[in-house]
Coordinates of C-alpha atoms and ligand atoms in Angstrom, one line a residue:
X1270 CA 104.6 82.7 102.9
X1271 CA 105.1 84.9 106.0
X1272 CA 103.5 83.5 109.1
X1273 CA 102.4 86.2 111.7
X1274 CA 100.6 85.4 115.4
X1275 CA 99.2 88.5 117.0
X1276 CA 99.9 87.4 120.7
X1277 CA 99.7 89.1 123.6
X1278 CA 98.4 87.6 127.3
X1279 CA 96.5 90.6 128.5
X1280 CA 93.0 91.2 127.1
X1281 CA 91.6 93.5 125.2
X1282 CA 94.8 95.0 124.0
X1283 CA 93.9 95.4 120.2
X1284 CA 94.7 91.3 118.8
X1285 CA 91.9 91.0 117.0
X1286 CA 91.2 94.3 115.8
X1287 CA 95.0 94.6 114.6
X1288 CA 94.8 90.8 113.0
X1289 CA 91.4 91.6 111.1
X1290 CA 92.5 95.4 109.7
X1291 CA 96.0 94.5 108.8
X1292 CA 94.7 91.0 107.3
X1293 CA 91.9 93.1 105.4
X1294 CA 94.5 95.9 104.2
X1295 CA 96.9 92.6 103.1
X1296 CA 94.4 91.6 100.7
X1297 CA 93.2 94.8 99.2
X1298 CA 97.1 95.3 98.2
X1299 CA 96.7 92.0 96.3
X1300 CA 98.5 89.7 98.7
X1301 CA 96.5 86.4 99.1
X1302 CA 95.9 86.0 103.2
X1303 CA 94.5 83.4 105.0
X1304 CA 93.6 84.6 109.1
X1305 CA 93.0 81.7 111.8
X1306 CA 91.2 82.6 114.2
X1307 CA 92.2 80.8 117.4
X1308 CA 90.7 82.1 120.0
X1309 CA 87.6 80.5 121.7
X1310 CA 85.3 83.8 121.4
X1311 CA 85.7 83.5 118.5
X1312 CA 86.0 87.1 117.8
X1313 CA 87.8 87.4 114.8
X1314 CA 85.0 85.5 113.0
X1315 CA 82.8 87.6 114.7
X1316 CA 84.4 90.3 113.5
X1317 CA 84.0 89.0 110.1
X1318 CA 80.3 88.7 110.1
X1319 CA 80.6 84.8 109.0
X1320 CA 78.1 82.7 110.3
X1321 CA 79.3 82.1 114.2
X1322 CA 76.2 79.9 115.1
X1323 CA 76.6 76.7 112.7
X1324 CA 80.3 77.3 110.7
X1325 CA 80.8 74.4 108.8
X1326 CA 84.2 73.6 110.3
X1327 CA 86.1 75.5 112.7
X1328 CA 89.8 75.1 113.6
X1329 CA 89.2 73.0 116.2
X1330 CA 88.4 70.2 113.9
X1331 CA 91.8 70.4 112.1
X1332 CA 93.1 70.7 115.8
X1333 CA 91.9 67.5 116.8
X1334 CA 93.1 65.3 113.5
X1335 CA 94.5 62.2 114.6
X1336 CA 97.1 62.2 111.7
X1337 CA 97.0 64.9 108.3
X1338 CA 95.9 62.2 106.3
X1339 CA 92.2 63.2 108.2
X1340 CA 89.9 65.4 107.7
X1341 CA 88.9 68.2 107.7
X1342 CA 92.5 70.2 107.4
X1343 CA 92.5 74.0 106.8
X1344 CA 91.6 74.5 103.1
X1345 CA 88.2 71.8 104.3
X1346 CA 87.5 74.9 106.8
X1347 CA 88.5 78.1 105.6
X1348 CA 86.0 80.3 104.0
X1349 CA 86.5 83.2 101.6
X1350 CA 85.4 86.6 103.4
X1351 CA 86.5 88.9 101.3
X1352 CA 88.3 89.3 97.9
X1353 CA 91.8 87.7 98.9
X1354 CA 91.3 87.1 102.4
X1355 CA 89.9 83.3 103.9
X1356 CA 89.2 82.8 107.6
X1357 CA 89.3 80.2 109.4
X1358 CA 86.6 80.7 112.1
X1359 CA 86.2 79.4 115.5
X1360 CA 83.5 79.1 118.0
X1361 CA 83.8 78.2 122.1
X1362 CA 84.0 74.4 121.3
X1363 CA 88.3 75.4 121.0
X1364 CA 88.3 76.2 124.5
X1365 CA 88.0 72.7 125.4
X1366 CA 90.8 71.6 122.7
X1367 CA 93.7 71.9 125.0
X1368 CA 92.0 69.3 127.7
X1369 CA 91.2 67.0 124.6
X1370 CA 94.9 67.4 123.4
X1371 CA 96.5 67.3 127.2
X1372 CA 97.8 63.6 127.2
X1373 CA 99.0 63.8 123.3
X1374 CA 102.9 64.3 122.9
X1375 CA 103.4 66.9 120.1
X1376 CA 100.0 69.0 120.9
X1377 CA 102.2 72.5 120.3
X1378 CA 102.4 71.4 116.7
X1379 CA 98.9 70.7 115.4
X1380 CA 98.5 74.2 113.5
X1381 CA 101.9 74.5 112.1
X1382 CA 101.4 70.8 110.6
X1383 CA 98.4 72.2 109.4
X1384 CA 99.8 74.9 108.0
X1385 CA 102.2 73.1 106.1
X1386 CA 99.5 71.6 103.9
X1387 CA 98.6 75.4 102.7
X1388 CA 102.1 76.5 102.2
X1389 CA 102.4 78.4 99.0
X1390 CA 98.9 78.8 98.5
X1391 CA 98.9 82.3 100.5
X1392 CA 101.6 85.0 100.8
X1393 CA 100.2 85.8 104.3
X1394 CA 99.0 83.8 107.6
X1395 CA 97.5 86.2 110.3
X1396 CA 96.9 83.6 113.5
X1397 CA 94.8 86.0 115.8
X1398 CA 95.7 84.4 119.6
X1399 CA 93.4 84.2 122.6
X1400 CA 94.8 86.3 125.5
X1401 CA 96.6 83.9 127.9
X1402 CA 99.7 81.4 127.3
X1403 CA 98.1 78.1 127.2
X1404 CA 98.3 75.6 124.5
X1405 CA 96.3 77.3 121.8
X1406 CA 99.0 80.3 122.0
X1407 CA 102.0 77.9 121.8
X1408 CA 100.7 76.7 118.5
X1409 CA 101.0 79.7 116.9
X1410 CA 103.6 80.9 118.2
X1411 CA 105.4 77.5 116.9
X1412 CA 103.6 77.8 113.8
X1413 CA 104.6 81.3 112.7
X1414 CA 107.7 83.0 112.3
X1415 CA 106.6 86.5 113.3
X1416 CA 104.5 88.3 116.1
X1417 CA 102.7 91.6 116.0
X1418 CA 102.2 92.5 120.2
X1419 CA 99.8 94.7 120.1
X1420 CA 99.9 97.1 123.4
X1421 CA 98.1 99.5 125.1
X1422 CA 100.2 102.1 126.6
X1423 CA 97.3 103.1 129.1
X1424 CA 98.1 99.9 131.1
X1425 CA 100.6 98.6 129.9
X1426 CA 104.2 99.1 131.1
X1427 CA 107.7 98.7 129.4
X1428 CA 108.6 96.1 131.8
X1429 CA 105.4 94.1 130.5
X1430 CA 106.4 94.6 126.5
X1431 CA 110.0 93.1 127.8
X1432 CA 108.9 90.5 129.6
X1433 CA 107.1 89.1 126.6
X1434 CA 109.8 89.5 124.3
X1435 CA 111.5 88.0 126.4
X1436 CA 109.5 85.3 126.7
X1437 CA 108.6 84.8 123.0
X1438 CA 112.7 84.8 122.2
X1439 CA 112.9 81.8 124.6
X1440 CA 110.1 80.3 123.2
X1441 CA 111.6 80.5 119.8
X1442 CA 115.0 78.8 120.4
X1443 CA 112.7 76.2 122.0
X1444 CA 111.0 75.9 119.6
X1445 CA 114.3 75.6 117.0
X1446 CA 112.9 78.8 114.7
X1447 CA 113.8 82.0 114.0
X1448 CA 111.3 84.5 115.6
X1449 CA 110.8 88.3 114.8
X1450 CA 108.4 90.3 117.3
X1451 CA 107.5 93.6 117.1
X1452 CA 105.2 95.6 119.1
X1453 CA 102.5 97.8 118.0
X1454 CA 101.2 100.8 120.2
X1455 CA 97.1 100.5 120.1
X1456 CA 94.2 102.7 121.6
X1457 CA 96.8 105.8 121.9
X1458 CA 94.2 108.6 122.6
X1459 CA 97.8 110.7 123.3
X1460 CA 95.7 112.8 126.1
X1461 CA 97.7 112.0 129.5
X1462 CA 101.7 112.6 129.5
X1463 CA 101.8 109.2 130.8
X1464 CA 100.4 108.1 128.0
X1465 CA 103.3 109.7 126.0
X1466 CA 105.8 108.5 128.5
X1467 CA 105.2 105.0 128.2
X1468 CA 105.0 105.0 124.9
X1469 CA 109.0 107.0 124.5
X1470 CA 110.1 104.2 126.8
X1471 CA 108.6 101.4 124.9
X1472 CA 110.5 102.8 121.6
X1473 CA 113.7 103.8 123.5
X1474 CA 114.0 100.2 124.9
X1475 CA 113.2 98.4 121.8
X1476 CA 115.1 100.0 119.3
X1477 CA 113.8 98.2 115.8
X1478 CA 111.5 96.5 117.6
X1479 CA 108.3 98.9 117.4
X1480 CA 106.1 99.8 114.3
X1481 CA 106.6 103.2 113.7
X1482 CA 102.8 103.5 113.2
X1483 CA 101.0 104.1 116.6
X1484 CA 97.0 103.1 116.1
X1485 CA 95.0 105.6 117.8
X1486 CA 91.9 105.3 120.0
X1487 CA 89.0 105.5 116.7
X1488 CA 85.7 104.7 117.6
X1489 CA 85.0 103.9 114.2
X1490 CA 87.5 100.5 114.8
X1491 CA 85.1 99.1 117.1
X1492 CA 82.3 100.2 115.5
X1493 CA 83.5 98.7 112.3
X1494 CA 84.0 95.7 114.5
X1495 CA 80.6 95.5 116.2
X1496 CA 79.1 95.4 112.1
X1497 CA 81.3 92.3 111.8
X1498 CA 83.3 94.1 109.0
X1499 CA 87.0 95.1 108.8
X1500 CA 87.3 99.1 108.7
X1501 CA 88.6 98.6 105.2
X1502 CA 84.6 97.9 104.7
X1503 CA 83.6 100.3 107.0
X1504 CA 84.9 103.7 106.9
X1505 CA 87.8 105.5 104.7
X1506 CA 87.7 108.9 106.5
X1507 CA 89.2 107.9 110.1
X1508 CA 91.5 107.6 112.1
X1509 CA 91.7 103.4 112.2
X1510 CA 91.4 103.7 108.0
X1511 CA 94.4 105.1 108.0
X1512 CA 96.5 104.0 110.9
X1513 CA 96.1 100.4 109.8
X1514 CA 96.3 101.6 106.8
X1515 CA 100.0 102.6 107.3
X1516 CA 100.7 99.3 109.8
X1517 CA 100.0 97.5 106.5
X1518 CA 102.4 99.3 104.5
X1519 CA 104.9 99.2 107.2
X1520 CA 104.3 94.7 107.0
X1521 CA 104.9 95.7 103.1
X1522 CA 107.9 97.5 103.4
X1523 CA 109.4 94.3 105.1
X1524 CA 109.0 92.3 102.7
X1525 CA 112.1 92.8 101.3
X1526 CA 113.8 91.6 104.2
X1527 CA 110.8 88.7 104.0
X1528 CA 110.0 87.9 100.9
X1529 CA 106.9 86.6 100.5
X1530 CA 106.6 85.2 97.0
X1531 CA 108.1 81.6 97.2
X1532 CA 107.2 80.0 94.0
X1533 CA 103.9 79.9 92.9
X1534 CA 100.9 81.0 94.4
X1535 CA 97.2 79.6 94.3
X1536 CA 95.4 76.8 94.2
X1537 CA 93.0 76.2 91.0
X1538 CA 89.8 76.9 92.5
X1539 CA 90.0 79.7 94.8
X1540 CA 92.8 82.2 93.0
X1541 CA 92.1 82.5 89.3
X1542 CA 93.0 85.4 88.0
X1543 CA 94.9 86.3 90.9
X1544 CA 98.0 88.7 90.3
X1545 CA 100.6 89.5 92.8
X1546 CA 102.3 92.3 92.9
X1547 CA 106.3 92.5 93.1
X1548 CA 107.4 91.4 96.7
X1549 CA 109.8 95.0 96.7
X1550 CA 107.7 98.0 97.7
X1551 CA 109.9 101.2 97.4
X1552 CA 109.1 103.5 99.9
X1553 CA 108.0 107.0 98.8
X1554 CA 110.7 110.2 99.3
X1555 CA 111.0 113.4 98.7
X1556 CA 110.5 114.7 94.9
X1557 CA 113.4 113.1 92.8
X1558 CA 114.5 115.1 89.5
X1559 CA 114.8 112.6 86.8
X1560 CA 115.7 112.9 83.2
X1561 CA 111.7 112.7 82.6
X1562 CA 111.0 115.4 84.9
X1563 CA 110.1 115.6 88.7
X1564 CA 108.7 112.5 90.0
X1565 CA 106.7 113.1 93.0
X1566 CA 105.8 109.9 95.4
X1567 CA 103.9 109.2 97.9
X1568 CA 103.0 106.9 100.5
X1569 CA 99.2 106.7 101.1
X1570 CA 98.5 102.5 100.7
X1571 CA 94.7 102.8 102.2
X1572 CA 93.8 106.0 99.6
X1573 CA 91.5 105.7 97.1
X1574 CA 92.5 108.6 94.9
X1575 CA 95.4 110.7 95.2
X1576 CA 96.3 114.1 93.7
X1577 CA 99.0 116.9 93.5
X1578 CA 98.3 120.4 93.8
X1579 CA 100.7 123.3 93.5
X1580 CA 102.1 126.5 91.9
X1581 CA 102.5 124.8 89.0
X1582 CA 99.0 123.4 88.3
X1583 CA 97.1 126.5 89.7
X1584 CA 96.9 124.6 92.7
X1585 CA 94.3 122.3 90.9
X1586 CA 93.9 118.6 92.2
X1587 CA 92.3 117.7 89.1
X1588 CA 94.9 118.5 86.7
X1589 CA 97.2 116.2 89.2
X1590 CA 96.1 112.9 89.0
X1591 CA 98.8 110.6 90.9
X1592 CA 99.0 106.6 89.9
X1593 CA 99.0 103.9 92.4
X1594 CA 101.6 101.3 91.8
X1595 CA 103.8 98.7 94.2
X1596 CA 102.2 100.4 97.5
X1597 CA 103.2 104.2 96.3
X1598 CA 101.5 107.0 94.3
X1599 CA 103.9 108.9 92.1
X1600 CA 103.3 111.8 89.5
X1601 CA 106.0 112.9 87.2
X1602 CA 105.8 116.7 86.4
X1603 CA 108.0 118.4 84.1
X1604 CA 108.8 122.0 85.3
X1605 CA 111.6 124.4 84.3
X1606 CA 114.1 125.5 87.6
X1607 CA 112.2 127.4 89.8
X1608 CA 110.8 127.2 93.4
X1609 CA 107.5 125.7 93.7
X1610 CA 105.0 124.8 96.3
X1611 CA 102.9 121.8 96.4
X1612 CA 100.7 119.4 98.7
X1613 CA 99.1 116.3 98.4
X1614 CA 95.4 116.1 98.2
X1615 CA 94.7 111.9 99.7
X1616 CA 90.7 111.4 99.7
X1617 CA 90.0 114.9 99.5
X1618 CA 92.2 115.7 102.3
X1619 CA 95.1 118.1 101.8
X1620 CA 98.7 117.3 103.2
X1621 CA 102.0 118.5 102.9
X1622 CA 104.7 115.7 101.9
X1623 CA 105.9 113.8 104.6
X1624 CA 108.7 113.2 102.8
X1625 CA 109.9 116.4 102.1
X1626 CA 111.9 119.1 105.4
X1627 CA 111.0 121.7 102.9
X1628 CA 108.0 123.6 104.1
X1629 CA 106.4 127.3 103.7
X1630 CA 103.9 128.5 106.1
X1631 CA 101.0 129.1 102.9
X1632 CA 98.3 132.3 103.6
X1633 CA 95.8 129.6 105.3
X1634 CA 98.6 129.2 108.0
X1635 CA 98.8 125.8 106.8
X1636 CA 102.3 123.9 105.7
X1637 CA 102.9 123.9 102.2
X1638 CA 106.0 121.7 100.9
X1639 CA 108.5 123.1 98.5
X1640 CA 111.2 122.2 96.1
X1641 CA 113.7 124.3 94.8
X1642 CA 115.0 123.4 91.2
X1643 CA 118.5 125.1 90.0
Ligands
ATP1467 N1 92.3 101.5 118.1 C1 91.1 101.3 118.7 N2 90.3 102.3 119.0 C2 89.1 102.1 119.6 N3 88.7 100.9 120.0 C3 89.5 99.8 119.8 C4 90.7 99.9 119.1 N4 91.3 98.7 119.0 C5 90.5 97.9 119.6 N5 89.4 98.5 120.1 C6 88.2 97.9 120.8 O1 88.8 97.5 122.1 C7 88.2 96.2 122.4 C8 89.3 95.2 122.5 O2 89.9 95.0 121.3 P1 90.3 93.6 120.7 O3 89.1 92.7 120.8 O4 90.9 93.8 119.4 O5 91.3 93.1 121.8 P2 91.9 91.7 122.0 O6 93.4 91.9 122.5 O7 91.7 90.9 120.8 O8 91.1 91.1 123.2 P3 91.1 89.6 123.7 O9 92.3 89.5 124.5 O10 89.8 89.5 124.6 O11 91.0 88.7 122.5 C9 87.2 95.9 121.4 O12 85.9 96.3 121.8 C10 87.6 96.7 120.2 O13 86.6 97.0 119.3
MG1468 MG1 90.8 89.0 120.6

């Protein structure tokens, strides 16, 4: 089970946005996710569209348990939002938890004792923090063994990302666990060289230690948001679709290094029928030749269909159908030697390969990608 708390103390910097999307992109590639929401506004549940007013049981509750043996614990409050992804919701009644908790030795440990009672029953937990440091924060940050800090190069400064590493690394050792943070660039609109300069500095700094996805300023994110409803949900055609959309594959990709399969998964009542998929996800690469023929790949995890087009298909999408399998799309086309162009048609949208240095400027003035085959 990997454990991930998007933390960062400045406001408004893309937490809950990036916990909800990547928690909602988690689940439609099959992983089983459960996302705490433990901030006091509550906005991940918002966000969510479950019943804010009256939830049965927040995460305050399982907060304030004298002992595990009490109830409620997280599976009493959790609620399934979508297919594969529960929440745990909160309201403003957690603000006043860290007062209620203040004179209780071993407060920074109520949600990771909690979350040892739902340990193999999800291959994800997303902990969405407030902004600030305060006791709510430490919990997660005890409780999971990742963080996503999500930034916002427009004011944010290198010296800030450091400083929180920094402070997360020191947390970690005292907290005795092994920590992995990584920042995420968020609200990029790209426009002001400033902009661009911050975010050069932030990945020249942190070498390893910044997706290589930057989430770009899409209206449609907070509009998804304001619906109470993850993007996923939302809108497949933008800019936040897709961007959290390759964050997600990104969290996938790392799974080898984190595997997140560690026995069995489920409990009886809420995961029948529930299949994971393999814990490796190859990544995608340039067209291999293989003893079957060509196989194409690529890597489009938020897509809903995905074709090839090229010189040898007439350039027509529907003669190449691609299949989606372990977070990659792949097409294997036998073709005698030859040079040929190609492109990738994702949603309707044509591409040339990422993978592939190989490109020819096509009549349209677009790129088109090309193999050679001796
Ligand atoms: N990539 C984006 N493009 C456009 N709007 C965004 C994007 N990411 C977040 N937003 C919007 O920016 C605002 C702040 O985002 P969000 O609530 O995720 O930040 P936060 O860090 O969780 O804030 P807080 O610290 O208050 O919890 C919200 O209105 C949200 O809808
Ligand atoms: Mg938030």
């Amino acid at each position: 089970m990997r454990t991930i708390a998007v933390v960062n103390q400045k406001g408004g910097c893309g937490k809950t946005v990036t916990a909800i999307n990547i928690s909602a992109f988690l689940a439609r590639r099959q992983r089983k996710v459960l996302l705490i929401d433990m901030d006091p506004q509550g906005h991940a549940t918002l966000g969510l569209q479950t019943d804010p007013v009256h939830p049965a049981g927040t995460i305050s509750e399982v907060l304030l348990r004298e002992s595990k043996e009490e109830s409620p614990g997280l599976r009493d409050v959790r609620r399934t939002v979508l297919p594969g992804l529960d929440l745990v919701p909160a309201d403003i009644v957690l603000s006043g938890v860290p007062e209620r908790l203040s004179a209780v030795s071993g407060r920074e440990y109520r949600l990771a004792q909690a979350l040892a009672e739902v340990r193999g029953m999800y291959h994800y937990v997303i902990v969405d923090c407030p902004p600030g440091v305060g006791l709510l924060t430490f919990n997660a940050l005890i409780a999971c063994s990742e963080t996503i800090i999500p930034v916002d190069p427009s004011f944010f400064s290198l010296h800030g990302v450091g400083k929180l590493m920094e402070t997360l690394d020191v947390l970690a050792r005292r907290a005795d666990h092994d920590m992995e943070s990584r920042a995420l660039i968020t609200l990029y609109t790209g426009r002001a060289d400033f902009f661009r300069e911050v975010v050069a500095d932030i990945r020249k700094h942190l070498p390893g230690r910044v997706f290589d996805t930057v989430v770009r300023f899409s209206v449609k994110l907070a509009e998804a948001a304001s619906h109470g409803l993850p993007i996923v949900e939302y809108c497949k055609h933008c800019a936040g679709f897709e961007d959290y959309g390759m964050v997600t594959a990104e969290i996938l990709r790392q799974e080898e290094r984190r595997p997140v399969l560690s026995g069995s998964i489920g409990d009886a009542d809420q995961s029948a029928g529930f299949e994971p998929e393999a814990a490796d996800v190859p990544a995608a690469s340039a067209p291999v030749l293989t003893e079957e023929g060509v196989l194409f790949t690529l890597e489009a995890p938020a897509a809903e269909r995905v074709q090839i087009a090229g010189d040898f298909n007439s350039w027509e999408p529907a003669g190449g159908e691609m299949e989606f399998s372990n977070g990659v799309w792949r097409a294997m086309i036998s073709l005698v030697p030859g040079r040929y162009r190609y492109r990738y048609v994702v949603d309707g949208e044509w591409r040339a390969d990422p993978s592939n240095p190989e490109v020819e400027r096509s009549p349209y003035g677009e790129y088109d990608s090309v193999i050679d085959l001796k």
